[in-house]
Tab-separated table of C-alpha atoms and ligand atoms in Angstrom:
chain	number	residue	atom	x	y	z
A	213	MET	CA	126.064	57.950	56.276
A	214	PRO	CA	122.384	57.282	55.173
A	215	ALA	CA	121.727	54.393	52.792
A	216	PRO	CA	120.974	55.302	49.255
A	217	SER	CA	117.370	56.200	48.912
A	218	PRO	CA	115.260	53.045	48.336
A	219	LEU	CA	112.966	52.752	45.431
A	220	LEU	CA	109.840	52.837	47.633
A	221	GLY	CA	109.209	55.898	49.662
A	222	PRO	CA	106.870	56.477	52.597
A	223	ASP	CA	103.947	57.255	50.370
A	224	ASP	CA	104.239	54.146	48.274
A	225	PRO	CA	102.176	50.993	49.209
A	226	ALA	CA	103.723	47.807	50.509
A	227	PRO	CA	104.904	45.396	47.725
A	228	VAL	CA	102.732	42.633	48.993
A	229	GLU	CA	99.163	42.597	50.421
A	230	LEU	CA	98.066	39.742	52.620
A	231	CYS	CA	94.363	39.249	52.582
A	232	HIS	CA	92.296	36.909	54.873
A	233	ALA	CA	95.507	36.056	56.778
A	234	ALA	CA	93.663	33.783	59.233
A	235	GLY	CA	92.408	31.513	56.431
A	236	ALA	CA	92.537	27.915	57.755
A	237	ALA	CA	92.354	26.078	54.557
A	238	PRO	CA	95.706	24.580	53.296
A	239	VAL	CA	95.241	26.685	50.162
A	240	LEU	CA	97.103	29.951	49.100
A	241	LEU	CA	95.656	32.369	46.518
A	242	THR	CA	98.082	34.538	44.662
A	243	CYS	CA	97.446	37.572	42.371
A	244	ASP	CA	100.597	38.505	40.469
A	245	HIS	CA	99.110	41.384	38.552
A	246	ALA	CA	96.879	42.793	41.265
A	247	SER	CA	97.821	46.490	41.125
A	248	PRO	CA	98.524	49.276	38.574
A	249	VAL	CA	100.593	51.290	41.125
A	250	ILE	CA	103.976	52.614	40.086
A	251	PRO	CA	106.479	53.811	42.840
A	252	ARG	CA	106.522	57.598	42.976
A	253	ALA	CA	110.121	57.710	42.278
A	254	LEU	CA	109.561	56.248	38.817
A	255	ALA	CA	107.338	59.161	37.708
A	256	GLY	CA	104.653	56.933	36.120
A	257	LEU	CA	107.285	55.339	33.871
A	258	GLY	CA	106.601	58.282	31.506
A	259	LEU	CA	103.051	56.883	30.751
A	260	ALA	CA	99.658	58.526	30.996
A	261	PRO	CA	98.032	57.473	34.221
A	262	ASP	CA	94.871	56.223	32.299
A	263	LEU	CA	97.029	54.108	30.129
A	264	VAL	CA	98.629	52.317	33.174
A	265	ARG	CA	95.130	51.558	34.478
A	266	GLN	CA	94.331	49.677	31.217
A	267	HIS	CA	95.342	45.915	30.832
A	268	ILE	CA	98.938	46.686	30.128
A	269	GLY	CA	99.438	47.913	33.667
A	270	TRP	CA	97.617	45.085	35.610
A	271	ASP	CA	95.070	42.356	35.568
A	272	ILE	CA	91.830	44.341	35.727
A	273	GLY	CA	89.399	42.811	38.115
A	274	ALA	CA	91.725	40.052	39.271
A	275	ALA	CA	92.460	41.593	42.690
A	276	ALA	CA	88.738	42.233	43.422
A	277	VAL	CA	88.000	38.635	42.658
A	278	THR	CA	90.896	37.303	44.717
A	279	ARG	CA	89.992	39.417	47.716
A	280	LEU	CA	86.467	37.909	47.716
A	281	LEU	CA	87.523	34.342	46.880
A	282	ALA	CA	89.842	34.267	49.866
A	283	PRO	CA	87.173	34.370	52.531
A	284	ALA	CA	84.870	32.265	50.460
A	285	LEU	CA	87.466	29.520	50.481
A	286	ASP	CA	88.856	30.375	53.928
A	287	ALA	CA	92.246	30.695	52.321
A	288	PRO	CA	94.769	33.459	52.685
A	289	ALA	CA	95.651	35.396	49.575
A	290	LEU	CA	98.786	37.298	48.637
A	291	LEU	CA	98.549	40.198	46.102
A	292	SER	CA	101.455	42.009	44.525
A	293	GLY	CA	101.498	45.804	45.303
A	294	TYR	CA	102.904	47.056	42.076
A	295	SER	CA	102.242	47.231	38.290
A	296	ARG	CA	103.719	44.509	36.061
A	297	LEU	CA	105.246	47.391	34.082
A	298	VAL	CA	107.596	48.004	37.042
A	299	VAL	CA	108.588	44.431	37.256
A	300	ASP	CA	106.493	41.429	36.146
A	301	CYS	CA	105.987	39.250	39.221
A	302	ASN	CA	104.958	36.329	36.867
A	303	ARG	CA	108.290	36.318	34.903
A	304	ASP	CA	111.702	35.077	35.886
A	305	PRO	CA	113.648	38.197	36.837
A	306	GLU	CA	116.487	36.935	34.476
A	307	ASP	CA	113.970	37.116	31.626
A	308	PRO	CA	114.673	40.301	29.611
A	309	THR	CA	110.953	41.018	29.346
A	310	SER	CA	110.442	40.981	33.126
A	311	ILE	CA	110.742	44.725	32.923
A	312	PRO	CA	109.116	45.348	29.491
A	313	ALA	CA	110.348	48.037	27.194
A	314	ALA	CA	107.003	47.800	25.474
A	315	SER	CA	103.627	46.152	26.302
A	316	ASP	CA	100.997	45.292	23.754
A	317	GLY	CA	102.426	47.780	21.336
A	318	VAL	CA	102.916	50.627	23.876
A	319	ALA	CA	106.369	51.756	24.446
A	320	VAL	CA	107.274	52.318	28.103
A	321	PRO	CA	109.683	55.258	28.288
A	322	GLY	CA	110.717	54.659	31.958
A	323	ASN	CA	111.824	51.152	31.094
A	324	ARG	CA	114.315	52.091	28.400
A	325	ASP	CA	117.981	51.555	28.903
A	326	LEU	CA	117.868	50.525	32.502
A	327	SER	CA	121.150	49.921	34.214
A	328	PRO	CA	121.773	46.623	36.081
A	329	GLU	CA	121.497	48.665	39.331
A	330	GLN	CA	118.065	50.041	38.316
A	331	ARG	CA	116.764	46.618	37.390
A	332	ALA	CA	118.090	45.145	40.747
A	333	ALA	CA	116.327	47.980	42.620
A	334	ARG	CA	112.959	47.146	41.119
A	335	ILE	CA	113.338	43.317	41.681
A	336	ASP	CA	114.513	43.898	45.236
A	337	ALA	CA	111.775	46.336	46.129
A	338	CYS	CA	108.722	44.845	44.223
A	339	PHE	CA	109.404	41.249	43.061
A	340	ARG	CA	111.419	39.637	45.954
A	341	PRO	CA	109.083	40.662	48.893
A	342	TYR	CA	106.058	39.292	47.014
A	343	HIS	CA	107.710	35.967	46.248
A	344	ALA	CA	109.263	35.722	49.686
A	345	ALA	CA	105.789	36.076	51.291
A	346	ILE	CA	104.468	33.278	48.968
A	347	ALA	CA	107.433	30.958	49.878
A	348	ALA	CA	107.118	31.698	53.576
A	349	ARG	CA	103.362	30.909	53.682
A	350	LEU	CA	103.805	27.636	51.651
A	351	ASP	CA	106.797	26.461	53.690
A	352	ALA	CA	105.146	27.182	56.918
A	353	LEU	CA	102.338	24.879	55.945
A	354	LEU	CA	104.805	22.199	54.728
A	355	ALA	CA	106.725	22.468	58.010
A	356	ALA	CA	103.453	21.767	59.851
A	357	ASP	CA	102.995	18.624	57.640
A	358	ARG	CA	100.328	20.111	55.500
A	359	VAL	CA	100.573	20.137	51.721
A	360	PRO	CA	99.213	23.358	50.452
A	361	ALA	CA	97.415	23.987	47.130
A	362	LEU	CA	98.386	27.116	45.099
A	363	ILE	CA	95.751	28.985	43.062
A	364	SER	CA	96.890	31.767	40.867
A	365	ILE	CA	94.322	34.318	39.734
A	366	HIS	CA	94.733	36.286	36.532
A	367	SER	CA	92.670	38.221	34.062
A	368	PHE	CA	92.940	38.659	30.253
A	369	THR	CA	91.968	41.422	27.931
A	370	PRO	CA	88.826	40.615	25.868
A	371	VAL	CA	90.595	41.676	22.612
A	372	MET	CA	94.142	40.991	21.646
A	373	ASN	CA	95.756	41.838	18.298
A	374	GLY	CA	92.268	42.383	16.868
A	375	PHE	CA	91.029	38.983	17.954
A	376	ALA	CA	87.915	38.930	20.253
A	377	ARG	CA	88.574	36.121	22.701
A	378	PRO	CA	85.486	33.997	23.261
A	379	TRP	CA	86.423	32.413	26.523
A	380	HIS	CA	84.809	33.624	29.675
A	381	VAL	CA	87.470	31.814	31.849
A	382	GLY	CA	90.523	29.854	31.101
A	383	ILE	CA	92.088	27.011	33.090
A	384	LEU	CA	95.882	26.848	32.688
A	385	TRP	CA	97.765	23.738	33.639
A	386	ASP	CA	100.395	21.433	32.541
A	387	LYS	CA	101.390	18.085	34.274
A	388	ASP	CA	99.187	18.236	37.411
A	389	PRO	CA	95.541	17.486	36.670
A	390	ARG	CA	94.407	17.301	40.339
A	391	ILE	CA	92.717	20.685	40.382
A	392	PRO	CA	92.350	21.696	36.734
A	393	VAL	CA	90.608	18.669	35.330
A	394	PRO	CA	87.688	18.687	37.810
A	395	LEU	CA	87.546	22.449	37.733
A	396	LEU	CA	87.109	22.418	33.950
A	397	ALA	CA	84.294	19.941	34.454
A	398	ALA	CA	82.675	21.983	37.148
A	399	LEU	CA	82.779	25.166	35.181
A	400	ARG	CA	81.585	23.345	31.931
A	401	ALA	CA	78.510	22.088	33.752
A	402	ASP	CA	77.205	25.560	33.023
A	403	ALA	CA	76.518	25.367	29.295
A	404	THR	CA	76.421	29.082	28.985
A	405	LEU	CA	80.085	29.452	29.719
A	406	VAL	CA	82.944	29.212	27.353
A	407	VAL	CA	85.740	27.675	29.254
A	408	GLY	CA	89.273	27.570	27.858
A	409	ASP	CA	91.528	24.567	28.457
A	410	ASN	CA	94.927	26.242	28.368
A	411	GLN	CA	93.261	29.210	26.585
A	412	PRO	CA	93.845	32.149	25.929
A	413	TYR	CA	97.339	31.105	27.080
A	414	SER	CA	98.953	27.728	27.572
A	415	ALA	CA	100.686	26.826	30.794
A	416	ARG	CA	102.709	24.548	28.717
A	417	GLU	CA	104.938	27.068	27.082
A	418	PRO	CA	106.193	27.298	29.905
A	419	ALA	CA	103.949	27.953	33.061
A	420	GLY	CA	104.210	31.393	34.529
A	421	TYR	CA	106.971	32.001	37.102
A	422	THR	CA	104.830	31.921	40.199
A	423	VAL	CA	103.318	28.463	39.461
A	424	ARG	CA	106.460	27.093	38.261
A	425	HIS	CA	108.787	28.440	41.042
A	426	HIS	CA	106.376	27.842	43.996
A	427	ALA	CA	104.018	24.972	43.056
A	428	VAL	CA	105.753	22.873	40.381
A	429	ALA	CA	109.111	22.940	42.166
A	430	ARG	CA	107.560	21.811	45.417
A	431	GLY	CA	105.173	19.237	43.906
A	432	LEU	CA	102.058	21.112	45.179
A	433	PRO	CA	98.644	20.808	43.634
A	434	HIS	CA	97.975	24.011	41.742
A	435	VAL	CA	95.993	25.763	38.967
A	436	ALA	CA	96.095	29.131	37.201
A	437	ILE	CA	92.813	30.707	36.433
A	438	GLU	CA	92.344	33.435	33.871
A	439	LEU	CA	89.108	35.513	33.922
A	440	ARG	CA	88.122	37.806	31.067
A	441	GLN	CA	88.529	41.380	32.200
A	442	ASP	CA	85.129	42.740	30.908
A	443	LEU	CA	83.273	40.287	33.145
A	444	ILE	CA	84.958	41.256	36.342
A	445	ALA	CA	85.663	44.947	35.710
A	446	ASP	CA	83.021	46.147	38.248
A	447	ALA	CA	82.189	45.136	41.701
A	448	ALA	CA	79.070	43.121	40.678
A	449	GLY	CA	80.981	41.110	38.092
A	450	ALA	CA	83.920	40.409	40.470
A	451	ALA	CA	81.515	39.240	43.159
A	452	ALA	CA	79.524	37.023	40.733
A	453	TRP	CA	82.820	35.343	39.502
A	454	ALA	CA	84.281	34.962	42.931
A	455	ALA	CA	81.006	33.229	43.982
A	456	ARG	CA	81.102	31.054	40.817
A	457	LEU	CA	84.721	29.999	41.339
A	458	ALA	CA	84.171	29.414	45.116
A	459	ALA	CA	81.333	27.049	44.238
A	460	ALA	CA	83.332	25.145	41.687
A	461	LEU	CA	86.555	24.951	43.783
A	462	ALA	CA	85.112	24.105	47.159
A	463	PRO	CA	84.311	20.472	46.404
A	464	ILE	CA	87.630	19.949	44.780
A	465	LEU	CA	89.560	21.567	47.604
A	466	ALA	CA	87.584	19.430	50.133
A	467	ARG	CA	89.053	16.294	48.656
A	468	ARG	CA	91.904	15.124	51.011
A	469	ASP	CA	93.595	13.129	48.284
A	470	ILE	CA	94.752	16.175	46.385
A	471	TYR	CA	97.046	17.298	49.183
A	472	ARG	CA	100.000	15.111	48.402
A	473	LEU	CA	103.435	15.969	47.072
A	474	ALA	CA	103.734	15.090	43.446
A	475	ARG	CA	106.886	14.686	41.301
A	476	TYR	CA	106.536	15.532	37.611
B	25	ZN	ZN1	98.165	38.144	34.920
């Protein structure tokens, strides 16, 4: 008897994209909200396609920056394949908002009244493969006696609840200053930039799932970087910001003393 039809069909993309797989640096880039794609079987979650391509569906520009930053740092990158409206790869799957019934004031019809089986199908198809790939990559480096650094790339909408966010970039961190503090200093060396320190979100309330589950739990050096979406929405902007981040990060990632396990 055939197995029940899986959530992902033959025309759906993979739940995780590996970019610059041969990257030799002991650094892993992640992009939790890389894609606005919804599995065909979910019929767009009942939303207009152009709505899903706005910030509620994904981190606009973040995947483009991540794909360029990976070769620039000679680091592999893992990008999630599906929209955060399907299941948010940066939230604990136990969190009721991991499959949001509404996002930034927009109701998501396809997320209403899901059964435990429907929730589990999304987590199994879209969340677990992405996080399993991250864990496998980090654990392979640790098994080879190399302590990897984790760099999580996100983007934020320029306006939220009527407030125009002034930051160009935000560095999110909590107890591990190894990458964030010198990165803040490097970015602030450019006086034209407005650099947020735990803005527009704080990593202290608490950190996103990816950083917490993979980096904090293992004691790895890490940082989450938030880029303002209007600055990276086109190819030229994404390239400029990937180059800027690469220049700021390279001297920090070249320091051997950051690659140690920390206990918080
Ligand atoms: Zn994000």
